[in-house]
Amino acid sequence: MKGSALFENDVPALGQISDDGRVRIVGREGADLKIAFFGNSITRHGRAEALGWQGDWGMAASSRGKDYVHRLLTYLEEDGRRPACCIANLSEWERTRDMRLLEEGYAAAFAFGADIAVLRLGENAQLQEHLAAFERCYVSLAEKLQNGGAKVVLTDLFWAFPPFDSFVRELARERGYAFASISDLGAKEEMRAADRFAHAGVALHPGDRGMEEIARRLHAAIVEARF
């Protein structure tokens, strides 16, 4: 996949979120659905002056309410649900595949007790060198969430990498997880934030249209799975 946007993205995997801010839980009084998002910068990236990024939500949406997490929450609310959510940035774990970090750094995310867990991961995993190792860790994470009682929803990558994208699709089929394919989006300029950021890596991230489409596809997968 030489030349793929997956390998052109130079937003660092480390330091996207402070250690004490890796997990954000947003409760809602009277919630009837708990949904957790396990992701990377596309899910949430803290403010980064060096990158020209001023937000603390999914990079590079124009506002918190425009990222895919919050757009999906809006879709669920329109369905009559009252969701509470947990947002976890696992970018460091993607790179290190350190299962101790997963246990120690994200205990609050697992204690959240999600009814639905969305895994929106893989872009930072150095897949050209560590595909098999990351796949094993990814399976372990999905199993941990399922064993904790969550209905699991998987996506492939925003910037396509067919070996991993096909692996995720097959894993979902084998295990009965819901699946939303988004791997066609990253190659489409209209789905990226190309005109909003000088930093090339940030500009490769999904803009508002891309975020909306990710949310729409996730919502469709959740509805189809009757979660």
PDB file of C-alpha atoms in Angstrom:
ATOM      1  CA  MET A   1       0.000   0.000   0.000  1.00  0.00           C
ATOM      2  CA  LYS A   2       2.836   2.380  -0.736  1.00  0.00           C
ATOM      3  CA  GLY A   3       1.391   5.823  -1.332  1.00  0.00           C
ATOM      4  CA  SER A   4      -1.735   5.155   0.728  1.00  0.00           C
ATOM      5  CA  ALA A   5      -2.953   8.019   2.909  1.00  0.00           C
ATOM      6  CA  LEU A   6      -2.604   5.592   5.812  1.00  0.00           C
ATOM      7  CA  PHE A   7       1.155   5.997   5.566  1.00  0.00           C
ATOM      8  CA  GLU A   8       1.034   9.717   4.721  1.00  0.00           C
ATOM      9  CA  ASN A   9      -0.697  10.631   7.971  1.00  0.00           C
ATOM     10  CA  ASP A  10       2.010  12.129  10.179  1.00  0.00           C
ATOM     11  CA  VAL A  11      -0.100  13.037  13.196  1.00  0.00           C
ATOM     12  CA  PRO A  12       1.869  11.400  16.056  1.00  0.00           C
ATOM     13  CA  ALA A  13       0.219   8.440  17.752  1.00  0.00           C
ATOM     14  CA  LEU A  14       1.755   9.336  21.094  1.00  0.00           C
ATOM     15  CA  GLY A  15       0.634  12.326  23.088  1.00  0.00           C
ATOM     16  CA  GLN A  16      -2.785  12.667  21.508  1.00  0.00           C
ATOM     17  CA  ILE A  17      -4.360  12.717  24.968  1.00  0.00           C
ATOM     18  CA  SER A  18      -2.826  13.286  28.401  1.00  0.00           C
ATOM     19  CA  ASP A  19      -2.389  10.133  30.449  1.00  0.00           C
ATOM     20  CA  ASP A  20      -5.066  11.186  32.920  1.00  0.00           C
ATOM     21  CA  GLY A  21      -7.463  12.118  30.117  1.00  0.00           C
ATOM     22  CA  ARG A  22      -7.412   8.947  28.030  1.00  0.00           C
ATOM     23  CA  VAL A  23     -10.981   8.119  29.035  1.00  0.00           C
ATOM     24  CA  ARG A  24     -13.877  10.573  29.055  1.00  0.00           C
ATOM     25  CA  ILE A  25     -17.256   9.476  30.376  1.00  0.00           C
ATOM     26  CA  VAL A  26     -20.294  11.590  29.637  1.00  0.00           C
ATOM     27  CA  GLY A  27     -23.226  10.480  31.755  1.00  0.00           C
ATOM     28  CA  ARG A  28     -26.822  11.324  31.168  1.00  0.00           C
ATOM     29  CA  GLU A  29     -29.486  11.173  33.815  1.00  0.00           C
ATOM     30  CA  GLY A  30     -32.005   8.519  32.902  1.00  0.00           C
ATOM     31  CA  ALA A  31     -29.744   6.953  30.244  1.00  0.00           C
ATOM     32  CA  ASP A  32     -31.102   3.715  28.820  1.00  0.00           C
ATOM     33  CA  LEU A  33     -28.061   2.908  26.667  1.00  0.00           C
ATOM     34  CA  LYS A  34     -24.339   2.954  27.452  1.00  0.00           C
ATOM     35  CA  ILE A  35     -22.106   3.158  24.392  1.00  0.00           C
ATOM     36  CA  ALA A  36     -18.302   3.171  24.464  1.00  0.00           C
ATOM     37  CA  PHE A  37     -15.944   4.285  21.701  1.00  0.00           C
ATOM     38  CA  PHE A  38     -12.437   2.824  21.569  1.00  0.00           C
ATOM     39  CA  GLY A  39     -10.515   4.834  18.995  1.00  0.00           C
ATOM     40  CA  ASN A  40      -7.679   7.143  18.078  1.00  0.00           C
ATOM     41  CA  SER A  41      -7.399  10.720  16.813  1.00  0.00           C
ATOM     42  CA  ILE A  42     -10.474  10.253  14.603  1.00  0.00           C
ATOM     43  CA  THR A  43     -12.412   9.555  17.809  1.00  0.00           C
ATOM     44  CA  ARG A  44     -10.784  12.201  20.023  1.00  0.00           C
ATOM     45  CA  HIS A  45      -7.561  14.215  19.939  1.00  0.00           C
ATOM     46  CA  GLY A  46      -6.645  16.822  22.530  1.00  0.00           C
ATOM     47  CA  ARG A  47      -5.489  20.305  21.642  1.00  0.00           C
ATOM     48  CA  ALA A  48      -2.162  20.313  19.767  1.00  0.00           C
ATOM     49  CA  GLU A  49      -0.728  23.747  18.975  1.00  0.00           C
ATOM     50  CA  ALA A  50       2.126  22.294  16.925  1.00  0.00           C
ATOM     51  CA  LEU A  51      -0.394  20.718  14.549  1.00  0.00           C
ATOM     52  CA  GLY A  52      -2.681  23.725  14.372  1.00  0.00           C
ATOM     53  CA  TRP A  53      -5.406  21.685  16.096  1.00  0.00           C
ATOM     54  CA  GLN A  54      -7.432  23.594  18.692  1.00  0.00           C
ATOM     55  CA  GLY A  55     -10.122  21.049  19.471  1.00  0.00           C
ATOM     56  CA  ASP A  56     -10.601  18.265  21.986  1.00  0.00           C
ATOM     57  CA  TRP A  57     -12.812  15.960  19.969  1.00  0.00           C
ATOM     58  CA  GLY A  58     -12.553  13.885  16.811  1.00  0.00           C
ATOM     59  CA  MET A  59      -9.867  15.331  14.518  1.00  0.00           C
ATOM     60  CA  ALA A  60     -10.647  17.289  12.223  1.00  0.00           C
ATOM     61  CA  ALA A  61     -14.340  17.998  12.770  1.00  0.00           C
ATOM     62  CA  SER A  62     -15.254  21.669  12.990  1.00  0.00           C
ATOM     63  CA  SER A  63     -16.819  21.256  16.446  1.00  0.00           C
ATOM     64  CA  ARG A  64     -17.436  18.579  19.060  1.00  0.00           C
ATOM     65  CA  GLY A  65     -20.993  18.125  17.858  1.00  0.00           C
ATOM     66  CA  LYS A  66     -19.774  17.415  14.323  1.00  0.00           C
ATOM     67  CA  ASP A  67     -17.443  14.503  15.061  1.00  0.00           C
ATOM     68  CA  TYR A  68     -18.653  10.970  14.392  1.00  0.00           C
ATOM     69  CA  VAL A  69     -19.090  10.139  18.083  1.00  0.00           C
ATOM     70  CA  HIS A  70     -21.502  12.974  18.740  1.00  0.00           C
ATOM     71  CA  ARG A  71     -23.270  12.609  15.411  1.00  0.00           C
ATOM     72  CA  LEU A  72     -23.904   8.933  16.216  1.00  0.00           C
ATOM     73  CA  LEU A  73     -25.225   9.906  19.641  1.00  0.00           C
ATOM     74  CA  THR A  74     -27.615  12.296  17.900  1.00  0.00           C
ATOM     75  CA  TYR A  75     -28.814   9.514  15.587  1.00  0.00           C
ATOM     76  CA  LEU A  76     -29.463   7.311  18.614  1.00  0.00           C
ATOM     77  CA  GLU A  77     -31.348  10.102  20.355  1.00  0.00           C
ATOM     78  CA  GLU A  78     -33.488  10.533  17.246  1.00  0.00           C
ATOM     79  CA  ASP A  79     -34.308   6.828  17.559  1.00  0.00           C
ATOM     80  CA  GLY A  80     -35.694   7.571  21.010  1.00  0.00           C
ATOM     81  CA  ARG A  81     -32.679   6.321  22.956  1.00  0.00           C
ATOM     82  CA  ARG A  82     -31.095   8.175  25.888  1.00  0.00           C
ATOM     83  CA  PRO A  83     -27.379   7.339  25.576  1.00  0.00           C
ATOM     84  CA  ALA A  84     -24.523   7.837  27.993  1.00  0.00           C
ATOM     85  CA  CYS A  85     -21.084   7.442  26.435  1.00  0.00           C
ATOM     86  CA  CYS A  86     -17.466   6.652  27.148  1.00  0.00           C
ATOM     87  CA  ILE A  87     -14.799   7.973  24.769  1.00  0.00           C
ATOM     88  CA  ALA A  88     -11.366   6.315  24.990  1.00  0.00           C
ATOM     89  CA  ASN A  89      -8.326   7.274  22.921  1.00  0.00           C
ATOM     90  CA  LEU A  90      -6.185   4.133  22.481  1.00  0.00           C
ATOM     91  CA  SER A  91      -3.608   5.570  20.080  1.00  0.00           C
ATOM     92  CA  GLU A  92      -0.664   4.751  22.338  1.00  0.00           C
ATOM     93  CA  TRP A  93      -1.935   1.199  22.735  1.00  0.00           C
ATOM     94  CA  GLU A  94      -2.271   0.881  18.949  1.00  0.00           C
ATOM     95  CA  ARG A  95       1.446   1.563  18.616  1.00  0.00           C
ATOM     96  CA  THR A  96       2.693  -0.456  21.574  1.00  0.00           C
ATOM     97  CA  ARG A  97       0.157  -3.311  21.730  1.00  0.00           C
ATOM     98  CA  ASP A  98       0.908  -3.295  25.460  1.00  0.00           C
ATOM     99  CA  MET A  99      -1.888  -5.261  27.116  1.00  0.00           C
ATOM    100  CA  ARG A 100      -0.794  -4.025  30.545  1.00  0.00           C
ATOM    101  CA  LEU A 101      -1.381  -0.469  29.355  1.00  0.00           C
ATOM    102  CA  LEU A 102      -4.825  -1.541  28.202  1.00  0.00           C
ATOM    103  CA  GLU A 103      -5.611  -2.918  31.670  1.00  0.00           C
ATOM    104  CA  GLU A 104      -4.002  -0.160  33.708  1.00  0.00           C
ATOM    105  CA  GLY A 105      -4.626   2.931  31.601  1.00  0.00           C
ATOM    106  CA  TYR A 106      -8.199   2.222  30.529  1.00  0.00           C
ATOM    107  CA  ALA A 107      -9.757   0.580  33.582  1.00  0.00           C
ATOM    108  CA  ALA A 108     -12.477   3.238  33.672  1.00  0.00           C
ATOM    109  CA  ALA A 109     -13.536   2.405  30.119  1.00  0.00           C
ATOM    110  CA  PHE A 110     -14.016  -1.262  30.952  1.00  0.00           C
ATOM    111  CA  ALA A 111     -15.716  -0.454  34.257  1.00  0.00           C
ATOM    112  CA  PHE A 112     -18.177   1.736  32.328  1.00  0.00           C
ATOM    113  CA  GLY A 113     -20.103  -1.425  31.460  1.00  0.00           C
ATOM    114  CA  ALA A 114     -20.992  -0.546  27.892  1.00  0.00           C
ATOM    115  CA  ASP A 115     -24.026  -2.059  26.226  1.00  0.00           C
ATOM    116  CA  ILE A 116     -22.422  -1.298  22.850  1.00  0.00           C
ATOM    117  CA  ALA A 117     -18.680  -0.992  22.223  1.00  0.00           C
ATOM    118  CA  VAL A 118     -17.448   0.572  18.981  1.00  0.00           C
ATOM    119  CA  LEU A 119     -13.875  -0.333  17.938  1.00  0.00           C
ATOM    120  CA  ARG A 120     -12.657   2.395  15.537  1.00  0.00           C
ATOM    121  CA  LEU A 121      -8.958   1.493  15.555  1.00  0.00           C
ATOM    122  CA  GLY A 122      -5.911   0.551  13.524  1.00  0.00           C
ATOM    123  CA  GLU A 123      -4.554   3.606  11.698  1.00  0.00           C
ATOM    124  CA  ASN A 124      -1.638   4.041  14.145  1.00  0.00           C
ATOM    125  CA  ALA A 125      -0.711   0.381  14.425  1.00  0.00           C
ATOM    126  CA  GLN A 126       2.268   0.337  12.006  1.00  0.00           C
ATOM    127  CA  LEU A 127       0.456  -2.368  10.079  1.00  0.00           C
ATOM    128  CA  GLN A 128       3.120  -2.848   7.425  1.00  0.00           C
ATOM    129  CA  GLU A 129       5.481  -4.145  10.109  1.00  0.00           C
ATOM    130  CA  HIS A 130       3.167  -5.440  12.841  1.00  0.00           C
ATOM    131  CA  LEU A 131      -0.026  -6.627  11.153  1.00  0.00           C
ATOM    132  CA  ALA A 132      -0.221 -10.091  12.717  1.00  0.00           C
ATOM    133  CA  ALA A 133       0.733  -8.868  16.190  1.00  0.00           C
ATOM    134  CA  PHE A 134      -1.846  -6.089  16.118  1.00  0.00           C
ATOM    135  CA  GLU A 135      -4.545  -8.420  14.835  1.00  0.00           C
ATOM    136  CA  ARG A 136      -3.986 -10.714  17.845  1.00  0.00           C
ATOM    137  CA  CYS A 137      -4.257  -7.778  20.249  1.00  0.00           C
ATOM    138  CA  TYR A 138      -7.319  -6.438  18.445  1.00  0.00           C
ATOM    139  CA  VAL A 139      -9.064  -9.808  18.804  1.00  0.00           C
ATOM    140  CA  SER A 140      -8.218  -9.856  22.512  1.00  0.00           C
ATOM    141  CA  LEU A 141      -9.706  -6.391  22.987  1.00  0.00           C
ATOM    142  CA  ALA A 142     -12.913  -7.313  21.160  1.00  0.00           C
ATOM    143  CA  GLU A 143     -13.225 -10.516  23.189  1.00  0.00           C
ATOM    144  CA  LYS A 144     -12.671  -8.646  26.448  1.00  0.00           C
ATOM    145  CA  LEU A 145     -15.483  -6.240  25.617  1.00  0.00           C
ATOM    146  CA  GLN A 146     -17.811  -9.021  24.508  1.00  0.00           C
ATOM    147  CA  ASN A 147     -17.076 -11.034  27.643  1.00  0.00           C
ATOM    148  CA  GLY A 148     -17.909  -7.933  29.664  1.00  0.00           C
ATOM    149  CA  GLY A 149     -21.397  -7.934  28.185  1.00  0.00           C
ATOM    150  CA  ALA A 150     -21.032  -5.417  25.338  1.00  0.00           C
ATOM    151  CA  LYS A 151     -22.384  -5.850  21.843  1.00  0.00           C
ATOM    152  CA  VAL A 152     -19.334  -5.185  19.660  1.00  0.00           C
ATOM    153  CA  VAL A 153     -19.277  -3.016  16.536  1.00  0.00           C
ATOM    154  CA  LEU A 154     -16.189  -2.990  14.297  1.00  0.00           C
ATOM    155  CA  THR A 155     -15.087  -0.737  11.453  1.00  0.00           C
ATOM    156  CA  ASP A 156     -12.292  -1.093   8.968  1.00  0.00           C
ATOM    157  CA  LEU A 157      -9.855   1.786   8.426  1.00  0.00           C
ATOM    158  CA  PHE A 158     -10.652   5.305   7.235  1.00  0.00           C
ATOM    159  CA  TRP A 159      -7.481   5.133   5.098  1.00  0.00           C
ATOM    160  CA  ALA A 160      -7.732   1.775   3.394  1.00  0.00           C
ATOM    161  CA  PHE A 161      -5.271  -1.022   4.085  1.00  0.00           C
ATOM    162  CA  PRO A 162      -6.831  -4.141   2.518  1.00  0.00           C
ATOM    163  CA  PRO A 163      -5.000  -6.795   4.580  1.00  0.00           C
ATOM    164  CA  PHE A 164      -6.372  -5.372   7.840  1.00  0.00           C
ATOM    165  CA  ASP A 165      -9.700  -4.236   6.415  1.00  0.00           C
ATOM    166  CA  SER A 166     -10.495  -7.747   5.187  1.00  0.00           C
ATOM    167  CA  PHE A 167      -9.356  -9.204   8.519  1.00  0.00           C
ATOM    168  CA  VAL A 168     -11.798  -6.995  10.437  1.00  0.00           C
ATOM    169  CA  ARG A 169     -14.663  -7.811   8.093  1.00  0.00           C
ATOM    170  CA  GLU A 170     -14.021 -11.546   8.478  1.00  0.00           C
ATOM    171  CA  LEU A 171     -13.648 -11.280  12.261  1.00  0.00           C
ATOM    172  CA  ALA A 172     -17.035  -9.580  12.464  1.00  0.00           C
ATOM    173  CA  ARG A 173     -18.605 -12.306  10.337  1.00  0.00           C
ATOM    174  CA  GLU A 174     -17.064 -15.120  12.389  1.00  0.00           C
ATOM    175  CA  ARG A 175     -17.875 -13.674  15.810  1.00  0.00           C
ATOM    176  CA  GLY A 176     -21.257 -12.123  15.067  1.00  0.00           C
ATOM    177  CA  TYR A 177     -20.061  -8.553  15.625  1.00  0.00           C
ATOM    178  CA  ALA A 178     -21.726  -5.676  13.823  1.00  0.00           C
ATOM    179  CA  PHE A 179     -19.568  -4.174  11.080  1.00  0.00           C
ATOM    180  CA  ALA A 180     -19.462  -0.826   9.292  1.00  0.00           C
ATOM    181  CA  SER A 181     -17.157  -0.402   6.311  1.00  0.00           C
ATOM    182  CA  ILE A 182     -15.607   3.066   5.965  1.00  0.00           C
ATOM    183  CA  SER A 183     -12.434   2.203   4.041  1.00  0.00           C
ATOM    184  CA  ASP A 184     -13.618   3.916   0.873  1.00  0.00           C
ATOM    185  CA  LEU A 185     -13.884   7.313   2.570  1.00  0.00           C
ATOM    186  CA  GLY A 186     -10.270   8.307   3.141  1.00  0.00           C
ATOM    187  CA  ALA A 187      -9.478   8.387  -0.574  1.00  0.00           C
ATOM    188  CA  LYS A 188     -12.231  10.938  -1.225  1.00  0.00           C
ATOM    189  CA  GLU A 189     -11.133  14.542  -0.855  1.00  0.00           C
ATOM    190  CA  GLU A 190     -14.652  15.681   0.020  1.00  0.00           C
ATOM    191  CA  MET A 191     -14.620  13.393   3.045  1.00  0.00           C
ATOM    192  CA  ARG A 192     -11.364  14.862   4.375  1.00  0.00           C
ATOM    193  CA  ALA A 193     -10.622  18.241   5.982  1.00  0.00           C
ATOM    194  CA  ALA A 194      -8.208  19.184   3.208  1.00  0.00           C
ATOM    195  CA  ASP A 195      -9.247  22.822   2.972  1.00  0.00           C
ATOM    196  CA  ARG A 196      -9.276  23.576   6.697  1.00  0.00           C
ATOM    197  CA  PHE A 197      -5.800  22.759   8.017  1.00  0.00           C
ATOM    198  CA  ALA A 198      -2.266  23.612   6.920  1.00  0.00           C
ATOM    199  CA  HIS A 199      -0.860  20.516   8.621  1.00  0.00           C
ATOM    200  CA  ALA A 200      -1.026  17.702   6.072  1.00  0.00           C
ATOM    201  CA  GLY A 201      -1.708  14.961   8.602  1.00  0.00           C
ATOM    202  CA  VAL A 202      -4.595  16.815  10.218  1.00  0.00           C
ATOM    203  CA  ALA A 203      -6.022  17.670   6.788  1.00  0.00           C
ATOM    204  CA  LEU A 204      -6.109  13.979   5.869  1.00  0.00           C
ATOM    205  CA  HIS A 205      -8.513  13.331   8.745  1.00  0.00           C
ATOM    206  CA  PRO A 206     -12.261  13.227   8.148  1.00  0.00           C
ATOM    207  CA  GLY A 207     -13.904  16.631   7.951  1.00  0.00           C
ATOM    208  CA  ASP A 208     -17.540  17.185   8.833  1.00  0.00           C
ATOM    209  CA  ARG A 209     -18.809  15.246   5.806  1.00  0.00           C
ATOM    210  CA  GLY A 210     -16.521  12.335   6.547  1.00  0.00           C
ATOM    211  CA  MET A 211     -17.497  12.293  10.205  1.00  0.00           C
ATOM    212  CA  GLU A 212     -21.176  12.378   9.264  1.00  0.00           C
ATOM    213  CA  GLU A 213     -20.739   9.446   6.913  1.00  0.00           C
ATOM    214  CA  ILE A 214     -18.872   7.392   9.540  1.00  0.00           C
ATOM    215  CA  ALA A 215     -21.677   8.060  12.014  1.00  0.00           C
ATOM    216  CA  ARG A 216     -24.356   7.221   9.453  1.00  0.00           C
ATOM    217  CA  ARG A 217     -22.739   3.883   8.602  1.00  0.00           C
ATOM    218  CA  LEU A 218     -22.205   2.973  12.245  1.00  0.00           C
ATOM    219  CA  HIS A 219     -25.822   3.813  12.998  1.00  0.00           C
ATOM    220  CA  ALA A 220     -27.002   1.644  10.105  1.00  0.00           C
ATOM    221  CA  ALA A 221     -24.887  -1.267  11.385  1.00  0.00           C
ATOM    222  CA  ILE A 222     -26.276  -0.897  14.898  1.00  0.00           C
ATOM    223  CA  VAL A 223     -29.850  -0.749  13.642  1.00  0.00           C
ATOM    224  CA  GLU A 224     -29.338  -3.752  11.352  1.00  0.00           C
ATOM    225  CA  ALA A 225     -27.857  -5.751  14.236  1.00  0.00           C
ATOM    226  CA  ARG A 226     -30.812  -4.724  16.427  1.00  0.00           C
ATOM    227  CA  PHE A 227     -28.545  -3.578  19.224  1.00  0.00           C
TER     228      PHE A 227
END
